[in-house]
Amino acid sequence: MKFTATIFALALATAGAFAPQSSYGVVRTNSVSLNAEVTVALIKELRELTGAGMMDCKKALKESDGDVEVAIENMRKSGALKAAKKATKVAAEGQIFIRSADGNASLVEV
């Protein structure tokens, strides 16, 4: 009986140890809104319209202050710049196939 009373007293004394605590007196919770102007719903809408990744959509919406049309336009401009950068890269791996017949030759790089 004394053992049960000790366990019960210990449980009451440490009950507050597992509650969320904050130095500011406010408990932090998960929120749907990422910023005042960028929400999860806006990111989802932009992803459905463009097919871009979540982080790309989030970045574009932050840059455009939550305006979906401006974000799409910025993503198009950014995509053109990314494509230009990738066009100059040389593949370090792959194969080259050469086929020649009747005086003609074909070269295919994969």
CSV table of N, CA, C and O in Angstrom, one decimal:
chain,number,residue,atom,x,y,z
A,1,MET,N,0.8,-1.2,0.0
A,1,MET,CA,0.0,0.0,0.0
A,1,MET,C,0.9,1.3,0.0
A,1,MET,O,0.5,2.2,-0.7
A,2,LYS,N,1.9,1.2,0.8
A,2,LYS,CA,2.8,2.4,0.8
A,2,LYS,C,3.5,2.6,-0.5
A,2,LYS,O,3.7,3.7,-1.0
A,3,PHE,N,3.9,1.5,-1.2
A,3,PHE,CA,4.5,1.5,-2.5
A,3,PHE,C,3.5,2.2,-3.5
A,3,PHE,O,4.0,3.0,-4.3
A,4,THR,N,2.3,1.8,-3.5
A,4,THR,CA,1.3,2.4,-4.4
A,4,THR,C,1.1,3.9,-4.2
A,4,THR,O,1.0,4.7,-5.1
A,5,ALA,N,1.1,4.3,-2.9
A,5,ALA,CA,1.0,5.7,-2.6
A,5,ALA,C,2.2,6.5,-3.1
A,5,ALA,O,2.1,7.6,-3.5
A,6,THR,N,3.4,5.9,-3.0
A,6,THR,CA,4.6,6.5,-3.4
A,6,THR,C,4.6,6.7,-4.9
A,6,THR,O,4.9,7.8,-5.5
A,7,ILE,N,4.2,5.7,-5.7
A,7,ILE,CA,4.1,5.8,-7.1
A,7,ILE,C,3.1,6.9,-7.5
A,7,ILE,O,3.3,7.7,-8.4
A,8,PHE,N,1.9,6.9,-6.8
A,8,PHE,CA,0.9,7.9,-7.2
A,8,PHE,C,1.4,9.3,-6.9
A,8,PHE,O,1.2,10.2,-7.7
A,9,ALA,N,2.1,9.5,-5.8
A,9,ALA,CA,2.7,10.8,-5.5
A,9,ALA,C,3.7,11.2,-6.5
A,9,ALA,O,3.8,12.4,-6.9
A,10,LEU,N,4.5,10.3,-6.9
A,10,LEU,CA,5.5,10.6,-7.9
A,10,LEU,C,4.9,10.9,-9.3
A,10,LEU,O,5.4,11.8,-10.0
A,11,ALA,N,3.8,10.2,-9.6
A,11,ALA,CA,3.1,10.5,-10.9
A,11,ALA,C,2.5,11.9,-10.9
A,11,ALA,O,2.6,12.6,-11.9
A,12,LEU,N,1.9,12.3,-9.7
A,12,LEU,CA,1.4,13.7,-9.6
A,12,LEU,C,2.5,14.8,-9.7
A,12,LEU,O,2.3,15.8,-10.3
A,13,ALA,N,3.6,14.5,-9.1
A,13,ALA,CA,4.7,15.5,-9.0
A,13,ALA,C,5.3,15.7,-10.4
A,13,ALA,O,5.8,16.8,-10.7
A,14,THR,N,5.4,14.6,-11.2
A,14,THR,CA,6.0,14.8,-12.6
A,14,THR,C,5.0,14.9,-13.7
A,14,THR,O,5.4,14.9,-14.9
A,15,ALA,N,3.8,15.1,-13.4
A,15,ALA,CA,2.8,15.2,-14.5
A,15,ALA,C,3.0,16.4,-15.4
A,15,ALA,O,2.8,16.4,-16.6
A,16,GLY,N,3.5,17.5,-14.8
A,16,GLY,CA,3.8,18.7,-15.6
A,16,GLY,C,5.0,18.6,-16.5
A,16,GLY,O,5.2,19.4,-17.4
A,17,ALA,N,5.8,17.6,-16.2
A,17,ALA,CA,7.1,17.5,-17.0
A,17,ALA,C,6.8,17.1,-18.4
A,17,ALA,O,7.7,17.4,-19.3
A,18,PHE,N,5.7,16.5,-18.7
A,18,PHE,CA,5.4,16.0,-20.1
A,18,PHE,C,4.5,17.0,-20.8
A,18,PHE,O,4.2,16.8,-22.0
A,19,ALA,N,4.1,18.0,-20.2
A,19,ALA,CA,3.2,19.0,-20.9
A,19,ALA,C,4.1,20.0,-21.7
A,19,ALA,O,5.2,20.3,-21.4
A,20,PRO,N,3.6,20.4,-22.9
A,20,PRO,CA,4.4,21.4,-23.7
A,20,PRO,C,4.6,22.7,-22.9
A,20,PRO,O,3.8,23.2,-22.3
A,21,GLN,N,5.9,23.1,-23.0
A,21,GLN,CA,6.3,24.3,-22.2
A,21,GLN,C,7.0,25.2,-23.2
A,21,GLN,O,7.6,24.8,-24.1
A,22,SER,N,6.9,26.5,-22.9
A,22,SER,CA,7.6,27.5,-23.7
A,22,SER,C,8.1,28.6,-22.8
A,22,SER,O,7.5,28.9,-21.8
A,23,SER,N,9.2,29.2,-23.2
A,23,SER,CA,9.7,30.3,-22.3
A,23,SER,C,8.9,31.6,-22.5
A,23,SER,O,9.0,32.4,-21.6
A,24,TYR,N,8.0,31.6,-23.5
A,24,TYR,CA,7.2,32.8,-23.7
A,24,TYR,C,5.8,32.7,-23.1
A,24,TYR,O,5.0,33.5,-23.3
A,25,GLY,N,5.5,31.5,-22.6
A,25,GLY,CA,4.1,31.3,-22.1
A,25,GLY,C,3.1,30.9,-23.1
A,25,GLY,O,2.0,30.7,-22.9
A,26,VAL,N,3.6,30.7,-24.4
A,26,VAL,CA,2.7,30.4,-25.5
A,26,VAL,C,3.1,29.0,-26.0
A,26,VAL,O,4.3,28.8,-26.3
A,27,VAL,N,2.2,28.1,-26.1
A,27,VAL,CA,2.5,26.8,-26.7
A,27,VAL,C,2.5,26.9,-28.2
A,27,VAL,O,1.6,27.4,-28.8
A,28,ARG,N,3.6,26.4,-28.8
A,28,ARG,CA,3.7,26.4,-30.3
A,28,ARG,C,2.9,25.2,-30.9
A,28,ARG,O,3.1,24.1,-30.4
A,29,THR,N,2.1,25.5,-31.8
A,29,THR,CA,1.3,24.4,-32.5
A,29,THR,C,1.5,24.5,-34.0
A,29,THR,O,2.0,25.5,-34.5
A,30,ASN,N,1.2,23.4,-34.7
A,30,ASN,CA,1.3,23.4,-36.1
A,30,ASN,C,0.2,24.3,-36.7
A,30,ASN,O,-0.9,24.3,-36.2
A,31,SER,N,0.5,25.0,-37.8
A,31,SER,CA,-0.4,25.9,-38.3
A,31,SER,C,-0.6,25.6,-39.8
A,31,SER,O,0.4,25.2,-40.5
A,32,VAL,N,-1.7,25.9,-40.4
A,32,VAL,CA,-1.9,25.7,-41.8
A,32,VAL,C,-1.3,26.9,-42.6
A,32,VAL,O,-0.8,26.7,-43.7
A,33,SER,N,-1.2,28.0,-42.0
A,33,SER,CA,-0.6,29.2,-42.7
A,33,SER,C,0.9,29.2,-42.5
A,33,SER,O,1.4,29.2,-41.4
A,34,LEU,N,1.6,29.3,-43.6
A,34,LEU,CA,3.1,29.4,-43.5
A,34,LEU,C,3.5,30.9,-43.3
A,34,LEU,O,4.4,31.1,-42.6
A,35,ASN,N,2.9,31.8,-43.9
A,35,ASN,CA,3.0,33.2,-43.8
A,35,ASN,C,1.6,33.8,-43.8
A,35,ASN,O,0.7,33.1,-44.1
A,36,ALA,N,1.6,35.1,-43.6
A,36,ALA,CA,0.3,35.7,-43.7
A,36,ALA,C,-0.3,35.6,-45.1
A,36,ALA,O,-1.5,35.5,-45.3
A,37,GLU,N,0.5,35.6,-46.1
A,37,GLU,CA,0.0,35.6,-47.5
A,37,GLU,C,0.2,34.2,-48.2
A,37,GLU,O,-0.4,34.0,-49.2
A,38,VAL,N,1.0,33.3,-47.7
A,38,VAL,CA,1.2,32.0,-48.3
A,38,VAL,C,0.7,30.9,-47.5
A,38,VAL,O,1.1,30.7,-46.3
A,39,THR,N,-0.3,30.2,-48.0
A,39,THR,CA,-1.0,29.1,-47.3
A,39,THR,C,-0.7,27.8,-48.0
A,39,THR,O,-0.3,27.8,-49.1
A,40,VAL,N,-1.0,26.8,-47.3
A,40,VAL,CA,-0.9,25.4,-47.9
A,40,VAL,C,-1.8,25.3,-49.1
A,40,VAL,O,-1.5,24.7,-50.1
A,41,ALA,N,-3.0,25.9,-49.0
A,41,ALA,CA,-4.0,25.8,-50.1
A,41,ALA,C,-3.4,26.5,-51.4
A,41,ALA,O,-3.6,26.0,-52.5
A,42,LEU,N,-2.7,27.6,-51.2
A,42,LEU,CA,-2.1,28.3,-52.3
A,42,LEU,C,-1.0,27.5,-52.9
A,42,LEU,O,-0.9,27.4,-54.2
A,43,ILE,N,-0.2,26.9,-52.1
A,43,ILE,CA,0.9,26.0,-52.6
A,43,ILE,C,0.3,24.9,-53.4
A,43,ILE,O,0.7,24.5,-54.5
A,44,LYS,N,-0.8,24.3,-52.9
A,44,LYS,CA,-1.4,23.1,-53.5
A,44,LYS,C,-2.0,23.6,-54.9
A,44,LYS,O,-1.9,22.9,-55.9
A,45,GLU,N,-2.6,24.7,-54.9
A,45,GLU,CA,-3.2,25.3,-56.2
A,45,GLU,C,-2.1,25.5,-57.2
A,45,GLU,O,-2.3,25.1,-58.4
A,46,LEU,N,-1.0,26.1,-56.8
A,46,LEU,CA,0.1,26.4,-57.7
A,46,LEU,C,0.7,25.1,-58.2
A,46,LEU,O,1.0,25.0,-59.4
A,47,ARG,N,0.8,24.1,-57.4
A,47,ARG,CA,1.4,22.8,-57.8
A,47,ARG,C,0.5,22.1,-58.8
A,47,ARG,O,1.0,21.5,-59.8
A,48,GLU,N,-0.8,22.2,-58.6
A,48,GLU,CA,-1.8,21.6,-59.6
A,48,GLU,C,-1.7,22.3,-60.9
A,48,GLU,O,-1.8,21.7,-62.0
A,49,LEU,N,-1.5,23.7,-60.9
A,49,LEU,CA,-1.5,24.4,-62.1
A,49,LEU,C,-0.1,24.2,-62.9
A,49,LEU,O,-0.1,24.2,-64.1
A,50,THR,N,1.0,24.1,-62.2
A,50,THR,CA,2.3,24.0,-62.8
A,50,THR,C,2.9,22.7,-62.8
A,50,THR,O,3.8,22.4,-63.7
A,51,GLY,N,2.6,21.8,-61.9
A,51,GLY,CA,3.3,20.6,-61.7
A,51,GLY,C,4.7,20.7,-61.1
A,51,GLY,O,5.5,19.7,-61.1
A,52,ALA,N,5.0,21.8,-60.6
A,52,ALA,CA,6.3,22.1,-60.0
A,52,ALA,C,6.4,21.5,-58.6
A,52,ALA,O,5.3,21.1,-58.0
A,53,GLY,N,7.5,21.4,-58.0
A,53,GLY,CA,7.7,20.8,-56.7
A,53,GLY,C,7.2,21.8,-55.6
A,53,GLY,O,7.0,23.0,-55.8
A,54,MET,N,6.9,21.2,-54.4
A,54,MET,CA,6.4,22.0,-53.3
A,54,MET,C,7.2,23.2,-52.9
A,54,MET,O,6.8,24.3,-52.7
A,55,MET,N,8.5,22.9,-52.8
A,55,MET,CA,9.4,24.0,-52.3
A,55,MET,C,9.6,25.1,-53.4
A,55,MET,O,9.7,26.3,-53.0
A,56,ASP,N,9.6,24.7,-54.6
A,56,ASP,CA,9.6,25.7,-55.7
A,56,ASP,C,8.4,26.6,-55.7
A,56,ASP,O,8.5,27.8,-55.8
A,57,CYS,N,7.2,26.0,-55.5
A,57,CYS,CA,6.0,26.7,-55.4
A,57,CYS,C,6.0,27.6,-54.2
A,57,CYS,O,5.5,28.8,-54.3
A,58,LYS,N,6.4,27.1,-53.1
A,58,LYS,CA,6.5,28.0,-51.8
A,58,LYS,C,7.4,29.2,-52.0
A,58,LYS,O,7.0,30.3,-51.7
A,59,LYS,N,8.5,28.9,-52.7
A,59,LYS,CA,9.5,30.0,-52.9
A,59,LYS,C,8.9,31.1,-53.9
A,59,LYS,O,9.0,32.3,-53.6
A,60,ALA,N,8.2,30.6,-54.9
A,60,ALA,CA,7.7,31.5,-55.9
A,60,ALA,C,6.5,32.3,-55.3
A,60,ALA,O,6.4,33.5,-55.5
A,61,LEU,N,5.7,31.7,-54.4
A,61,LEU,CA,4.6,32.4,-53.8
A,61,LEU,C,5.1,33.4,-52.8
A,61,LEU,O,4.6,34.5,-52.6
A,62,LYS,N,6.2,33.1,-52.1
A,62,LYS,CA,6.8,34.1,-51.1
A,62,LYS,C,7.3,35.3,-51.9
A,62,LYS,O,7.2,36.4,-51.4
A,63,GLU,N,8.0,35.0,-53.0
A,63,GLU,CA,8.5,36.1,-53.8
A,63,GLU,C,7.4,37.0,-54.4
A,63,GLU,O,7.6,38.2,-54.6
A,64,SER,N,6.3,36.4,-54.7
A,64,SER,CA,5.2,37.2,-55.3
A,64,SER,C,4.1,37.6,-54.3
A,64,SER,O,3.0,38.1,-54.6
A,65,ASP,N,4.4,37.5,-53.0
A,65,ASP,CA,3.5,37.9,-51.9
A,65,ASP,C,2.1,37.2,-52.0
A,65,ASP,O,1.1,37.8,-51.8
A,66,GLY,N,2.1,35.9,-52.4
A,66,GLY,CA,0.9,35.1,-52.4
A,66,GLY,C,0.1,35.3,-53.7
A,66,GLY,O,-1.0,34.7,-53.8
A,67,ASP,N,0.6,36.0,-54.7
A,67,ASP,CA,-0.2,36.1,-56.0
A,67,ASP,C,0.2,35.0,-56.9
A,67,ASP,O,1.3,34.8,-57.3
A,68,VAL,N,-0.8,34.1,-57.2
A,68,VAL,CA,-0.6,32.9,-58.0
A,68,VAL,C,-0.1,33.2,-59.4
A,68,VAL,O,0.8,32.6,-59.9
A,69,GLU,N,-0.8,34.2,-60.1
A,69,GLU,CA,-0.4,34.5,-61.4
A,69,GLU,C,1.0,35.1,-61.6
A,69,GLU,O,1.8,34.7,-62.5
A,70,VAL,N,1.4,35.9,-60.6
A,70,VAL,CA,2.8,36.4,-60.7
A,70,VAL,C,3.8,35.3,-60.4
A,70,VAL,O,4.9,35.3,-60.9
A,71,ALA,N,3.4,34.4,-59.5
A,71,ALA,CA,4.3,33.3,-59.1
A,71,ALA,C,4.5,32.4,-60.3
A,71,ALA,O,5.6,31.9,-60.6
A,72,ILE,N,3.4,32.1,-61.1
A,72,ILE,CA,3.6,31.3,-62.3
A,72,ILE,C,4.5,32.0,-63.3
A,72,ILE,O,5.4,31.4,-63.9
A,73,GLU,N,4.4,33.3,-63.5
A,73,GLU,CA,5.2,34.0,-64.4
A,73,GLU,C,6.7,34.0,-64.0
A,73,GLU,O,7.6,33.8,-64.8
A,74,ASN,N,6.9,34.2,-62.6
A,74,ASN,CA,8.3,34.1,-62.1
A,74,ASN,C,8.9,32.7,-62.3
A,74,ASN,O,10.1,32.6,-62.6
A,75,MET,N,8.0,31.7,-62.1
A,75,MET,CA,8.5,30.3,-62.3
A,75,MET,C,8.9,30.1,-63.7
A,75,MET,O,9.9,29.4,-64.0
A,76,ARG,N,8.2,30.7,-64.7
A,76,ARG,CA,8.5,30.5,-66.1
A,76,ARG,C,9.8,31.1,-66.4
A,76,ARG,O,10.7,30.6,-67.1
A,77,LYS,N,10.0,32.4,-65.9
A,77,LYS,CA,11.3,33.1,-66.1
A,77,LYS,C,12.5,32.3,-65.5
A,77,LYS,O,13.5,32.1,-66.0
A,78,SER,N,12.2,31.8,-64.3
A,78,SER,CA,13.2,31.1,-63.5
A,78,SER,C,13.5,29.8,-64.2
A,78,SER,O,14.7,29.3,-64.3
A,79,GLY,N,12.5,29.1,-64.8
A,79,GLY,CA,12.7,27.9,-65.5
A,79,GLY,C,13.5,28.0,-66.7
A,79,GLY,O,14.3,27.2,-67.1
A,80,ALA,N,13.4,29.2,-67.4
A,80,ALA,CA,14.2,29.4,-68.6
A,80,ALA,C,15.6,29.6,-68.2
A,80,ALA,O,16.5,29.2,-68.9
A,81,LEU,N,15.9,30.3,-67.1
A,81,LEU,CA,17.2,30.5,-66.6
A,81,LEU,C,17.9,29.1,-66.2
A,81,LEU,O,19.0,28.8,-66.5
A,82,LYS,N,17.1,28.3,-65.6
A,82,LYS,CA,17.6,27.0,-65.1
A,82,LYS,C,17.9,26.1,-66.4
A,82,LYS,O,18.9,25.4,-66.4
A,83,ALA,N,17.0,26.2,-67.4
A,83,ALA,CA,17.3,25.4,-68.6
A,83,ALA,C,18.5,25.8,-69.3
A,83,ALA,O,19.3,25.0,-69.8
A,84,ALA,N,18.8,27.2,-69.3
A,84,ALA,CA,20.0,27.7,-70.0
A,84,ALA,C,21.2,27.2,-69.2
A,84,ALA,O,22.2,26.9,-69.8
A,85,LYS,N,21.2,27.2,-67.9
A,85,LYS,CA,22.3,26.7,-67.1
A,85,LYS,C,22.6,25.3,-67.4
A,85,LYS,O,23.7,24.8,-67.5
A,86,LYS,N,21.5,24.5,-67.4
A,86,LYS,CA,21.7,23.0,-67.6
A,86,LYS,C,22.2,22.7,-69.0
A,86,LYS,O,22.8,21.6,-69.3
A,87,ALA,N,21.9,23.5,-70.0
A,87,ALA,CA,22.2,23.3,-71.4
A,87,ALA,C,23.8,23.3,-71.6
A,87,ALA,O,24.3,22.6,-72.5
A,88,THR,N,24.4,24.0,-70.7
A,88,THR,CA,25.9,24.1,-70.9
A,88,THR,C,26.6,23.0,-70.1
A,88,THR,O,27.8,22.9,-70.3
A,89,LYS,N,25.9,22.2,-69.3
A,89,LYS,CA,26.6,21.1,-68.6
A,89,LYS,C,26.9,20.0,-69.5
A,89,LYS,O,26.2,19.7,-70.5
A,90,VAL,N,28.0,19.3,-69.2
A,90,VAL,CA,28.5,18.2,-70.0
A,90,VAL,C,28.2,16.9,-69.2
A,90,VAL,O,28.6,16.9,-68.0
A,91,ALA,N,27.6,15.9,-69.8
A,91,ALA,CA,27.4,14.7,-69.1
A,91,ALA,C,28.7,13.9,-68.9
A,91,ALA,O,29.4,13.7,-69.8
A,92,ALA,N,29.0,13.6,-67.6
A,92,ALA,CA,30.2,12.9,-67.4
A,92,ALA,C,30.1,11.4,-67.6
A,92,ALA,O,31.1,10.7,-67.7
A,93,GLU,N,28.9,10.9,-67.6
A,93,GLU,CA,28.6,9.5,-67.8
A,93,GLU,C,27.7,9.3,-69.0
A,93,GLU,O,26.9,10.1,-69.3
A,94,GLY,N,27.7,8.1,-69.5
A,94,GLY,CA,26.8,7.8,-70.6
A,94,GLY,C,27.5,7.0,-71.7
A,94,GLY,O,28.6,6.6,-71.5
A,95,GLN,N,26.8,6.8,-72.8
A,95,GLN,CA,27.4,6.0,-73.9
A,95,GLN,C,27.2,6.7,-75.2
A,95,GLN,O,26.2,7.5,-75.3
A,96,ILE,N,28.1,6.4,-76.1
A,96,ILE,CA,27.9,6.9,-77.5
A,96,ILE,C,27.8,5.7,-78.4
A,96,ILE,O,28.7,4.9,-78.4
A,97,PHE,N,26.8,5.7,-79.2
A,97,PHE,CA,26.6,4.6,-80.2
A,97,PHE,C,26.9,5.2,-81.6
A,97,PHE,O,26.4,6.2,-82.0
A,98,ILE,N,27.7,4.4,-82.3
A,98,ILE,CA,28.1,4.8,-83.7
A,98,ILE,C,27.7,3.7,-84.6
A,98,ILE,O,28.0,2.5,-84.4
A,99,ARG,N,27.0,4.0,-85.7
A,99,ARG,CA,26.5,3.0,-86.6
A,99,ARG,C,26.9,3.5,-88.0
A,99,ARG,O,26.5,4.7,-88.4
A,100,SER,N,27.5,2.8,-88.8
A,100,SER,CA,27.8,3.2,-90.2
A,100,SER,C,27.4,2.1,-91.1
A,100,SER,O,27.6,0.9,-90.9
A,101,ALA,N,26.9,2.5,-92.2
A,101,ALA,CA,26.4,1.6,-93.3
A,101,ALA,C,26.3,2.3,-94.6
A,101,ALA,O,25.8,3.5,-94.6
A,102,ASP,N,26.8,1.7,-95.7
A,102,ASP,CA,26.7,2.3,-97.0
A,102,ASP,C,27.2,3.7,-97.1
A,102,ASP,O,26.6,4.6,-97.7
A,103,GLY,N,28.3,4.0,-96.4
A,103,GLY,CA,28.9,5.4,-96.5
A,103,GLY,C,28.2,6.4,-95.6
A,103,GLY,O,28.7,7.6,-95.6
A,104,ASN,N,27.2,6.1,-94.9
A,104,ASN,CA,26.5,7.0,-94.0
A,104,ASN,C,26.9,6.6,-92.5
A,104,ASN,O,27.0,5.4,-92.2
A,105,ALA,N,26.9,7.5,-91.6
A,105,ALA,CA,27.2,7.2,-90.2
A,105,ALA,C,26.2,7.9,-89.3
A,105,ALA,O,25.7,9.0,-89.6
A,106,SER,N,25.9,7.3,-88.2
A,106,SER,CA,25.0,7.9,-87.2
A,106,SER,C,25.7,7.9,-85.9
A,106,SER,O,26.4,6.9,-85.5
A,107,LEU,N,25.5,8.9,-85.1
A,107,LEU,CA,26.1,9.1,-83.8
A,107,LEU,C,25.0,9.4,-82.8
A,107,LEU,O,24.3,10.4,-83.0
A,108,VAL,N,24.9,8.6,-81.8
A,108,VAL,CA,23.8,8.8,-80.8
A,108,VAL,C,24.5,8.8,-79.4
A,108,VAL,O,25.2,7.9,-79.0
A,109,GLU,N,24.3,9.9,-78.6
A,109,GLU,CA,24.8,10.0,-77.3
A,109,GLU,C,23.7,9.8,-76.3
A,109,GLU,O,22.6,10.5,-76.4
A,110,VAL,N,23.9,8.9,-75.4
A,110,VAL,CA,22.9,8.6,-74.3
A,110,VAL,C,23.5,8.9,-73.0
A,110,VAL,O,24.5,8.5,-72.7
